[in-house]
Short mmCIF file of C-alpha atoms in Angstrom, two decimals:
data_model
loop_
_atom_site.label_atom_id
_atom_site.label_comp_id
_atom_site.label_asym_id
_atom_site.label_seq_id
_atom_site.Cartn_x
_atom_site.Cartn_y
_atom_site.Cartn_z
CA ARG A 1145 -14.85 7.16 11.94
CA CYS A 1146 -12.28 4.57 12.88
CA VAL A 1147 -11.90 0.83 13.18
CA LEU A 1148 -9.76 -0.21 16.13
CA PRO A 1149 -8.71 -3.77 16.88
CA PRO A 1150 -9.26 -4.78 20.53
CA LEU A 1151 -5.60 -4.64 21.52
CA SER A 1152 -4.58 -3.17 24.83
CA LYS A 1153 -0.85 -3.43 24.10
CA CYS A 1154 0.78 -3.27 20.70
CA ARG A 1155 2.78 -6.37 19.83
CA TRP A 1156 5.41 -6.17 17.10
CA SER A 1157 3.47 -8.68 14.97
CA ASP A 1158 0.30 -6.52 15.07
CA ILE A 1159 1.90 -3.44 13.50
CA ILE A 1160 0.23 -2.73 10.14
CA SER A 1161 2.75 -2.72 7.28
CA THR A 1162 0.54 -2.05 4.22
CA VAL A 1163 -2.97 -0.79 3.34
CA GLU A 1164 -4.74 -1.14 -0.03
CA PHE A 1165 -8.29 -0.55 -1.36
CA ASN A 1166 -9.50 -2.76 -4.20
CA HIS A 1167 -10.55 -1.22 -7.54
CA THR A 1168 -14.15 -0.54 -6.46
CA GLY A 1169 -13.36 0.52 -2.89
CA GLU A 1170 -15.75 -2.10 -1.55
CA LEU A 1171 -12.88 -4.04 0.05
CA LEU A 1172 -9.87 -2.83 2.02
CA ALA A 1173 -6.91 -5.08 2.81
CA THR A 1174 -4.24 -4.60 5.46
CA GLY A 1175 -1.11 -6.64 6.03
CA ASP A 1176 0.90 -6.72 9.25
CA LYS A 1177 4.35 -7.66 10.49
CA GLY A 1178 3.02 -11.00 11.72
CA GLY A 1179 2.28 -12.12 8.14
CA ARG A 1180 -1.51 -11.75 8.46
CA VAL A 1181 -3.88 -10.18 5.96
CA VAL A 1182 -7.14 -8.67 7.23
CA ILE A 1183 -9.81 -7.77 4.66
CA PHE A 1184 -12.54 -5.27 5.53
CA GLN A 1185 -15.77 -5.06 3.56
CA ARG A 1186 -17.96 -2.01 3.23
CA GLU A 1187 -21.44 -2.77 4.50
CA PRO A 1188 -24.38 -1.87 2.22
CA GLU A 1189 -26.30 1.32 2.99
CA SER A 1190 -28.80 0.94 5.82
CA LYS A 1191 -32.48 0.74 4.87
CA ASN A 1192 -33.31 2.93 7.86
CA GLU A 1193 -30.72 5.50 6.77
CA PRO A 1194 -30.66 5.26 2.96
CA TYR A 1195 -28.32 8.24 2.62
CA SER A 1196 -25.73 7.05 5.12
CA GLN A 1197 -22.49 5.48 3.95
CA GLY A 1198 -21.72 1.88 4.91
CA GLU A 1199 -19.17 1.06 7.60
CA TYR A 1200 -16.12 -1.13 6.94
CA ASN A 1201 -16.19 -4.33 8.98
CA VAL A 1202 -13.90 -7.36 9.11
CA TYR A 1203 -14.67 -9.64 6.17
CA SER A 1204 -11.87 -12.21 6.37
CA THR A 1205 -8.57 -12.78 8.15
CA PHE A 1206 -5.90 -15.24 7.03
CA GLN A 1207 -2.23 -16.03 7.52
CA SER A 1208 -0.45 -15.12 4.30
CA HIS A 1209 3.23 -15.68 5.16
CA GLU A 1210 5.15 -17.62 7.80
CA PRO A 1211 8.73 -16.96 9.00
CA GLU A 1212 11.31 -18.85 6.94
CA PHE A 1213 15.03 -19.52 7.14
CA ASP A 1214 17.48 -19.31 4.24
CA TYR A 1215 19.99 -22.03 5.12
CA LEU A 1216 22.38 -21.10 2.29
CA LYS A 1217 22.81 -17.56 3.59
CA SER A 1218 21.98 -18.25 7.26
CA LEU A 1219 19.33 -15.54 7.11
CA GLU A 1220 15.93 -15.43 8.75
CA ILE A 1221 13.19 -14.26 6.36
CA GLU A 1222 10.51 -12.30 8.20
CA GLU A 1223 6.84 -13.01 7.66
CA LYS A 1224 6.08 -9.26 7.48
CA ILE A 1225 3.78 -8.31 4.57
CA ASN A 1226 5.57 -5.63 2.53
CA LYS A 1227 2.86 -4.95 -0.07
CA ILE A 1228 -0.64 -6.00 -1.10
CA LYS A 1229 -2.06 -5.41 -4.59
CA TRP A 1230 -5.60 -6.25 -5.71
CA LEU A 1231 -6.20 -7.71 -9.15
CA PRO A 1232 -9.08 -6.26 -11.23
CA GLN A 1233 -12.15 -8.41 -10.58
CA GLN A 1234 -12.94 -10.82 -13.45
CA ASN A 1235 -15.79 -12.82 -11.85
CA ALA A 1236 -17.56 -13.24 -8.51
CA ALA A 1237 -14.25 -14.01 -6.76
CA HIS A 1238 -11.65 -11.46 -5.65
CA SER A 1239 -7.90 -11.92 -6.05
CA LEU A 1240 -4.91 -10.22 -4.43
CA LEU A 1241 -1.13 -10.48 -4.40
CA SER A 1242 0.79 -10.28 -1.13
CA THR A 1243 4.54 -10.35 -0.61
CA ASN A 1244 7.10 -10.48 2.15
CA ASP A 1245 10.83 -9.93 1.51
CA LYS A 1246 11.19 -12.94 -0.80
CA THR A 1247 7.94 -14.73 -1.73
CA ILE A 1248 4.89 -13.39 -3.58
CA LYS A 1249 1.55 -15.20 -3.24
CA LEU A 1250 -1.69 -14.98 -5.21
CA TRP A 1251 -4.82 -15.45 -3.10
CA LYS A 1252 -8.42 -16.06 -4.19
CA ILE A 1253 -11.30 -14.86 -1.99
CA THR A 1254 -14.72 -16.44 -2.57
CA GLU A 1255 -18.10 -16.49 -0.81
CA ARG A 1256 -20.32 -19.49 -0.15
CA ASP A 1257 -23.87 -19.11 1.16
CA LYS A 1258 -25.43 -22.34 -0.21
CA ARG A 1259 -24.55 -26.00 0.24
CA PRO A 1260 -25.62 -29.00 -1.85
CA GLU A 1261 -27.73 -31.67 -0.14
CA GLY A 1262 -29.04 -35.00 -1.37
CA TYR A 1263 -25.96 -36.70 -2.81
CA ASN A 1264 -26.57 -40.11 -4.37
CA LEU A 1265 -23.21 -41.69 -3.58
CA LYS A 1266 -22.32 -39.87 -0.32
CA ASP A 1267 -23.98 -39.74 3.08
CA GLU A 1268 -24.58 -36.55 5.12
CA GLU A 1269 -21.04 -36.68 6.54
CA GLY A 1270 -19.49 -36.87 3.06
CA LYS A 1271 -18.46 -40.54 3.24
CA LEU A 1272 -19.01 -42.78 0.21
CA LYS A 1273 -22.04 -45.07 0.50
CA ASP A 1274 -21.97 -48.79 -0.20
CA LEU A 1275 -23.10 -48.85 -3.86
CA SER A 1276 -25.20 -51.95 -3.25
CA THR A 1277 -27.45 -49.94 -0.91
CA VAL A 1278 -28.20 -47.25 -3.54
CA THR A 1279 -31.55 -48.28 -5.01
CA SER A 1280 -32.87 -44.94 -6.30
CA LEU A 1281 -31.50 -41.68 -7.66
CA GLN A 1282 -32.34 -38.22 -6.38
CA VAL A 1283 -31.60 -34.70 -7.64
CA PRO A 1284 -29.25 -32.81 -5.27
CA VAL A 1285 -30.53 -29.39 -4.16
CA LEU A 1286 -28.79 -26.22 -2.97
CA LYS A 1287 -29.87 -25.09 0.49
CA PRO A 1288 -29.04 -21.75 2.17
CA MET A 1289 -26.31 -21.66 4.82
CA ASP A 1290 -24.50 -18.98 6.81
CA LEU A 1291 -22.19 -16.94 4.62
CA MET A 1292 -18.68 -18.38 4.57
CA VAL A 1293 -15.68 -16.52 3.13
CA GLU A 1294 -13.02 -18.87 1.78
CA VAL A 1295 -9.45 -17.74 1.08
CA THR A 1296 -7.31 -20.13 -0.96
CA PRO A 1297 -3.72 -19.81 -2.24
CA ARG A 1298 -3.72 -20.01 -6.05
CA ARG A 1299 -0.05 -19.40 -6.90
CA ILE A 1300 3.26 -19.04 -5.05
CA PHE A 1301 5.96 -17.04 -6.86
CA ALA A 1302 9.22 -17.88 -5.12
CA ASN A 1303 12.97 -17.74 -5.80
CA GLY A 1304 12.70 -14.63 -7.98
CA HIS A 1305 14.66 -12.22 -5.77
CA THR A 1306 18.07 -12.22 -4.12
CA TYR A 1307 17.34 -8.98 -2.26
CA HIS A 1308 14.28 -7.77 -0.35
CA VAL A 1309 11.11 -7.16 -2.39
CA ASN A 1310 10.02 -3.54 -1.83
CA SER A 1311 7.11 -3.23 -4.28
CA ILE A 1312 4.77 -5.12 -6.59
CA SER A 1313 2.53 -3.67 -9.30
CA VAL A 1314 -0.18 -5.30 -11.44
CA ASN A 1315 -0.13 -4.41 -15.12
CA SER A 1316 -3.14 -2.94 -16.94
CA ASP A 1317 -3.14 -6.01 -19.22
CA CYS A 1318 -4.38 -7.99 -16.16
CA GLU A 1319 -2.03 -10.84 -17.13
CA THR A 1320 1.35 -9.73 -15.80
CA TYR A 1321 2.81 -7.99 -12.77
CA MET A 1322 6.26 -6.82 -11.69
CA SER A 1323 8.17 -7.09 -8.44
CA ALA A 1324 11.14 -4.94 -7.46
CA ASP A 1325 13.95 -5.40 -4.97
CA ASP A 1326 16.96 -3.18 -4.23
CA LEU A 1327 18.79 -3.98 -7.49
CA ARG A 1328 16.42 -5.76 -9.87
CA ILE A 1329 12.89 -5.66 -11.25
CA ASN A 1330 11.21 -8.86 -12.50
CA LEU A 1331 8.20 -9.31 -14.78
CA TRP A 1332 5.91 -12.24 -13.96
CA HIS A 1333 2.95 -13.83 -15.71
CA LEU A 1334 0.13 -14.45 -13.25
CA ALA A 1335 -0.26 -18.04 -14.50
CA ILE A 1336 3.46 -18.99 -14.41
CA THR A 1337 5.24 -19.41 -11.08
CA ASP A 1338 8.54 -21.10 -11.94
CA ARG A 1339 10.12 -18.30 -13.98
CA SER A 1340 10.14 -14.54 -14.38
CA PHE A 1341 11.83 -12.13 -16.79
CA ASN A 1342 14.41 -9.71 -15.45
CA ILE A 1343 13.56 -6.30 -16.95
CA VAL A 1344 15.83 -4.02 -14.87
CA ASP A 1345 19.21 -4.92 -13.35
CA ILE A 1346 21.32 -2.16 -11.81
CA LYS A 1347 23.70 -4.48 -9.95
CA PRO A 1348 27.30 -3.46 -10.80
CA ALA A 1349 30.00 -6.03 -11.54
CA ASN A 1350 31.74 -4.88 -8.37
CA MET A 1351 29.38 -4.14 -5.46
CA GLU A 1352 31.80 -1.48 -4.22
CA ASP A 1353 30.75 0.58 -7.26
CA LEU A 1354 27.10 0.58 -6.14
CA THR A 1355 25.84 4.18 -5.83
CA GLU A 1356 22.04 3.79 -5.62
CA VAL A 1357 19.29 1.24 -5.07
CA ILE A 1358 15.73 0.83 -6.37
CA THR A 1359 13.18 2.02 -3.80
CA ALA A 1360 9.78 1.61 -5.53
CA SER A 1361 8.22 0.81 -8.91
CA GLU A 1362 4.81 1.00 -10.57
CA PHE A 1363 3.16 0.24 -13.91
CA HIS A 1364 1.43 3.01 -15.86
CA PRO A 1365 -2.37 2.74 -15.27
CA HIS A 1366 -3.26 2.64 -18.99
CA HIS A 1367 -0.17 1.74 -21.06
CA CYS A 1368 0.95 -1.81 -20.35
CA ASN A 1369 4.42 -1.19 -21.81
CA LEU A 1370 5.35 1.71 -19.48
CA PHE A 1371 6.57 1.59 -15.90
CA VAL A 1372 8.53 3.85 -13.56
CA TYR A 1373 11.00 3.09 -10.81
CA SER A 1374 12.51 5.40 -8.21
CA SER A 1375 15.95 5.38 -6.64
CA SER A 1376 17.68 6.28 -3.40
CA LYS A 1377 19.29 9.21 -5.24
CA GLY A 1378 15.92 10.89 -5.75
CA SER A 1379 15.60 10.15 -9.47
CA LEU A 1380 12.74 8.56 -11.43
CA ARG A 1381 13.25 6.46 -14.53
CA LEU A 1382 10.40 5.88 -16.96
CA CYS A 1383 10.96 2.72 -19.01
CA ASP A 1384 9.30 1.39 -22.16
CA MET A 1385 9.31 -2.41 -22.50
CA ARG A 1386 8.87 -2.06 -26.27
CA ALA A 1387 12.38 -0.58 -26.58
CA SER A 1388 14.29 -3.65 -25.41
CA ALA A 1389 13.88 -6.79 -23.33
CA LEU A 1390 16.19 -5.41 -20.63
CA CYS A 1391 15.12 -1.88 -19.66
CA ASP A 1392 18.50 -0.77 -18.31
CA LYS A 1393 18.31 2.25 -20.60
CA HIS A 1394 15.40 4.42 -19.52
CA SER A 1395 13.15 6.40 -21.87
CA LYS A 1396 12.99 9.40 -19.53
CA LEU A 1397 14.93 10.47 -16.44
CA PHE A 1398 13.13 12.75 -13.98
CA GLU A 1399 15.61 14.45 -11.69
CA GLU A 1400 15.65 17.78 -9.90
CA PRO A 1401 19.03 19.55 -9.82
CA GLU A 1402 20.27 20.06 -6.28
CA ASP A 1403 20.72 23.55 -4.89
CA PRO A 1404 24.43 23.68 -3.85
CA SER A 1405 23.63 26.19 -1.08
CA ASN A 1406 21.38 23.62 0.66
CA ARG A 1407 23.83 20.72 0.44
CA SER A 1408 24.62 18.96 3.71
CA PHE A 1409 25.62 15.56 5.11
CA PHE A 1410 21.95 14.50 5.02
CA SER A 1411 21.14 15.70 1.48
CA GLU A 1412 21.37 12.31 -0.18
CA ILE A 1413 19.48 10.51 2.58
CA ILE A 1414 16.52 12.90 2.59
CA SER A 1415 16.33 13.01 -1.22
CA SER A 1416 15.74 9.23 -1.45
CA VAL A 1417 12.29 8.55 -2.93
CA SER A 1418 10.30 6.23 -0.67
CA ASP A 1419 7.15 5.95 -2.84
CA VAL A 1420 5.99 6.71 -6.39
CA LYS A 1421 2.38 6.67 -7.65
CA PHE A 1422 0.95 7.40 -11.09
CA SER A 1423 -2.13 9.62 -11.09
CA HIS A 1424 -5.41 7.96 -12.15
CA SER A 1425 -5.23 9.88 -15.43
CA GLY A 1426 -1.71 8.60 -16.08
CA ARG A 1427 -0.43 12.12 -16.84
CA TYR A 1428 1.37 12.77 -13.55
CA MET A 1429 3.54 11.00 -10.99
CA LEU A 1430 3.52 11.60 -7.24
CA THR A 1431 6.70 10.99 -5.25
CA ARG A 1432 7.53 11.16 -1.57
CA ASP A 1433 10.95 11.82 -0.11
CA TYR A 1434 11.73 12.47 3.56
CA LEU A 1435 10.59 16.09 3.74
CA THR A 1436 8.44 16.70 0.63
CA VAL A 1437 5.89 15.33 -1.81
CA LYS A 1438 6.35 16.24 -5.46
CA VAL A 1439 4.13 16.08 -8.53
CA TRP A 1440 5.88 15.38 -11.83
CA ASP A 1441 4.46 15.86 -15.33
CA LEU A 1442 5.40 12.98 -17.64
CA ASN A 1443 6.19 15.59 -20.30
CA MET A 1444 8.70 17.52 -18.17
CA GLU A 1445 11.82 15.78 -16.87
CA THR A 1446 13.86 18.70 -15.53
CA LYS A 1447 11.90 19.50 -12.37
CA PRO A 1448 8.58 18.74 -10.61
CA ILE A 1449 5.62 20.97 -11.43
CA GLU A 1450 4.59 21.05 -7.74
CA THR A 1451 6.51 20.62 -4.47
CA TYR A 1452 4.79 20.48 -1.06
CA GLN A 1453 6.61 20.64 2.27
CA VAL A 1454 5.35 17.87 4.56
CA HIS A 1455 7.23 18.73 7.76
CA ASP A 1456 9.81 21.38 6.94
CA TYR A 1457 10.15 22.11 10.68
CA LEU A 1458 12.27 18.93 10.95
CA ARG A 1459 15.16 20.37 8.92
CA SER A 1460 16.84 21.59 12.10
CA LYS A 1461 16.43 18.15 13.72
CA LEU A 1462 17.99 15.97 11.02
CA CYS A 1463 20.97 15.15 13.23
CA SER A 1464 18.88 13.64 16.03
CA LEU A 1465 16.60 11.94 13.45
CA TYR A 1466 19.69 10.34 11.95
CA GLU A 1467 20.83 9.11 15.35
CA ASN A 1468 17.48 7.45 16.13
CA ASP A 1469 17.18 6.06 12.55
CA CYS A 1470 13.92 7.93 11.88
CA ILE A 1471 15.55 9.63 8.89
CA PHE A 1472 15.34 6.26 7.09
CA ASP A 1473 11.54 5.93 7.55
CA LYS A 1474 9.72 5.21 4.29
CA PHE A 1475 6.51 7.24 4.01
CA GLU A 1476 3.90 6.45 1.35
CA CYS A 1477 1.72 8.88 -0.62
CA ALA A 1478 -1.70 8.69 -2.28
CA TRP A 1479 -3.92 10.49 -4.82
CA ASN A 1480 -7.63 11.08 -4.37
CA GLY A 1481 -9.98 9.75 -7.06
CA SER A 1482 -9.90 12.92 -9.16
CA ASP A 1483 -6.13 13.56 -8.77
CA SER A 1484 -6.88 16.97 -7.20
CA VAL A 1485 -5.74 16.21 -3.61
CA ILE A 1486 -2.72 14.29 -2.37
CA MET A 1487 -2.08 12.73 1.02
CA THR A 1488 0.95 11.51 2.95
CA GLY A 1489 1.91 10.70 6.52
CA ALA A 1490 4.11 12.36 9.13
CA TYR A 1491 5.14 11.92 12.80
CA ASN A 1492 3.05 12.17 15.97
CA ASN A 1493 0.28 10.24 14.09
CA PHE A 1494 -0.19 13.30 11.86
CA PHE A 1495 -1.08 13.04 8.19
CA ARG A 1496 -1.04 15.82 5.63
CA MET A 1497 -3.36 16.72 2.74
CA PHE A 1498 -2.58 19.15 -0.08
CA ASP A 1499 -5.22 20.56 -2.44
CA ARG A 1500 -3.57 21.04 -5.83
CA ASN A 1501 -6.20 23.53 -7.04
CA THR A 1502 -6.48 25.89 -4.05
CA LYS A 1503 -2.93 25.21 -2.75
CA ARG A 1504 -4.42 24.84 0.74
CA ASP A 1505 -3.04 22.19 3.05
CA VAL A 1506 -4.13 20.69 6.34
CA THR A 1507 -2.56 18.60 9.10
CA LEU A 1508 -4.84 16.04 10.78
CA GLU A 1509 -4.24 13.53 13.56
CA ALA A 1510 -5.17 9.86 13.71
CA SER A 1511 -5.42 8.95 17.38
CA ARG A 1512 -7.91 7.41 19.78
CA GLU A 1513 -8.31 10.71 21.61
CA SER A 1514 -9.06 12.85 18.56
CA SER A 1515 -10.90 10.28 16.46
CA LYS A 1516 -14.10 9.31 18.23
CA PRO A 1517 -16.61 7.74 15.80
CA ARG A 1518 -18.58 10.40 13.87
CA ALA A 1519 -16.41 13.17 15.33
CA ILE A 1520 -15.03 15.91 13.08
CA LEU A 1521 -11.24 16.06 12.96
CA LYS A 1522 -9.70 19.35 13.99
CA PRO A 1523 -6.72 20.65 12.01
CA ARG A 1524 -3.45 20.46 13.95
CA ARG A 1525 -0.53 22.87 13.79
CA VAL A 1526 3.11 22.44 14.72
CA CYS A 1527 4.90 25.55 15.93
CA VAL A 1528 8.64 26.23 16.06
CA GLY A 1529 9.28 28.55 19.00
CA GLY A 1530 7.63 31.97 19.21
CA LYS A 1531 3.96 32.46 20.04
CA ARG A 1532 1.76 29.40 20.44
CA ARG A 1533 -1.93 29.13 19.84
CA LYS A 1534 -4.10 27.16 22.20
CA ASP A 1535 -4.05 23.78 20.34
CA ASP A 1536 -0.59 24.10 18.79
CA ILE A 1537 2.00 21.43 19.45
CA ASN A 1538 5.66 22.36 19.79
CA VAL A 1539 8.11 20.62 17.44
CA ASP A 1540 10.08 19.44 20.49
CA SER A 1541 6.98 17.63 21.80
CA LEU A 1542 6.46 15.48 18.69
CA ASP A 1543 6.42 11.72 19.30
CA PHE A 1544 8.65 10.13 16.64
CA THR A 1545 7.60 6.61 17.62
CA LYS A 1546 4.10 7.39 16.36
CA LYS A 1547 4.29 7.66 12.59
CA ILE A 1548 1.85 7.35 9.67
CA LEU A 1549 3.81 5.42 7.06
CA HIS A 1550 0.96 3.67 5.23
CA THR A 1551 -2.10 5.38 3.74
CA ALA A 1552 -4.70 4.60 1.06
CA TRP A 1553 -7.46 6.58 -0.65
CA HIS A 1554 -10.77 5.13 -1.91
CA PRO A 1555 -10.61 5.04 -5.75
CA THR A 1556 -13.70 7.24 -6.26
CA GLU A 1557 -14.94 8.64 -2.93
CA ASN A 1558 -13.46 10.80 -0.17
CA ILE A 1559 -12.75 7.90 2.15
CA ILE A 1560 -9.21 7.33 3.43
CA ALA A 1561 -7.53 4.55 5.38
CA ILE A 1562 -4.70 5.41 7.77
CA ALA A 1563 -2.46 2.84 9.46
CA ALA A 1564 -1.12 4.06 12.81
CA THR A 1565 1.00 1.34 14.43
CA ASN A 1566 -1.54 -1.44 15.19
CA ASN A 1567 -4.67 0.67 14.55
CA LEU A 1568 -6.52 1.18 11.29
CA TYR A 1569 -8.46 4.44 11.01
CA ILE A 1570 -11.04 5.02 8.30
CA PHE A 1571 -12.09 8.62 7.79
CA GLN A 1572 -14.85 9.94 5.57
CA ASP A 1573 -15.39 13.45 4.28
CA LYS A 1574 -18.45 14.98 5.99
CA VAL A 1575 -19.43 16.82 2.80
CA ASN A 1576 -19.19 13.59 0.89
CA SER A 1577 -21.61 11.82 3.24
CA GLU A 1578 -24.13 14.64 3.05
CA MET A 1579 -24.01 14.64 -0.75
CA HIS A 1580 -24.77 10.95 -0.89
#
């Protein structure tokens, strides 16, 4: 099934730029290029259909970031939300971090369905009474009211980055988080906004000596001292904060040697890692570069244990993809709850799934035409010349303006969220719904 905002034409500000489930999967947050955050909540199971799964409906919408201007550098700072990360829930309230290129904000989401009535010193409008008129005391009571969702800013973490923030990650200690830009990674305490600790700095003394930039980073899900960051050269560096305060020297370097026979002008561009995700177990890492997704074992640095081709049919089109800048698109990747299936996006609103156990893969499409509510998605196939089957699409017919860059997988169930331009699609496994 899918959730589609009522937009006839796609404005730049409505394009979804990040998607993230919370730790229970009950809430789903999206951020867009207009600086807005929309939170969807999963409705409880229907009493009439006790075995049916709840739909996701809009729970709250708020403006997270506004456009700013850096007068020192004469640069406009976009309001676009780059990343959203949920904090583990500690009480009835929910908390999330959102960031644009420069500023990270901590938001608190609370519900109110009761209001106090019968104040002694205030009237019904909330104004203070004349104390001389108060002759008796009464006990205030809580009365039911329509549910109201309140979103309040709790912290603003600013001035921590010179370059654009590309990722944030909450630590398993639930007290700290890190933020990464092109050249540095900072460690923040969630309660302290005016300072952060620089834990990685790859900026050379002379910028002409710069050979790579940081593209993504993430904390290990269980060990609060470990984190990984990826680079534009296709390497992964695992760092241990116990080793030294500044983690410039990595504990492990994961890098696949390049095959000299495949080297071309585009080799370095397409090897840049656009996303890295630890598996839920913490044993593996999933990375996405332009053409492949790879699974790495933390115990083996020399090469990935699994490599899956996402759209190998584009190898012959790298020249035109370079000319239209598509070769620089940053695709994300995701694990399912049991780490057995991985997902990533492609062009033409296609997204790919790879089963690690059976080695089967499937291409599916997120579009209004193919995604009617309750409809079953049909596998799609891209052909390169030769014979075509009935529903095949030719590689020359692919629409490169339609791309699935942002995806998320429910932490425990087979429910996925796909961002396609200004539309959010939520798909559920048919087998999963029948089991429940």
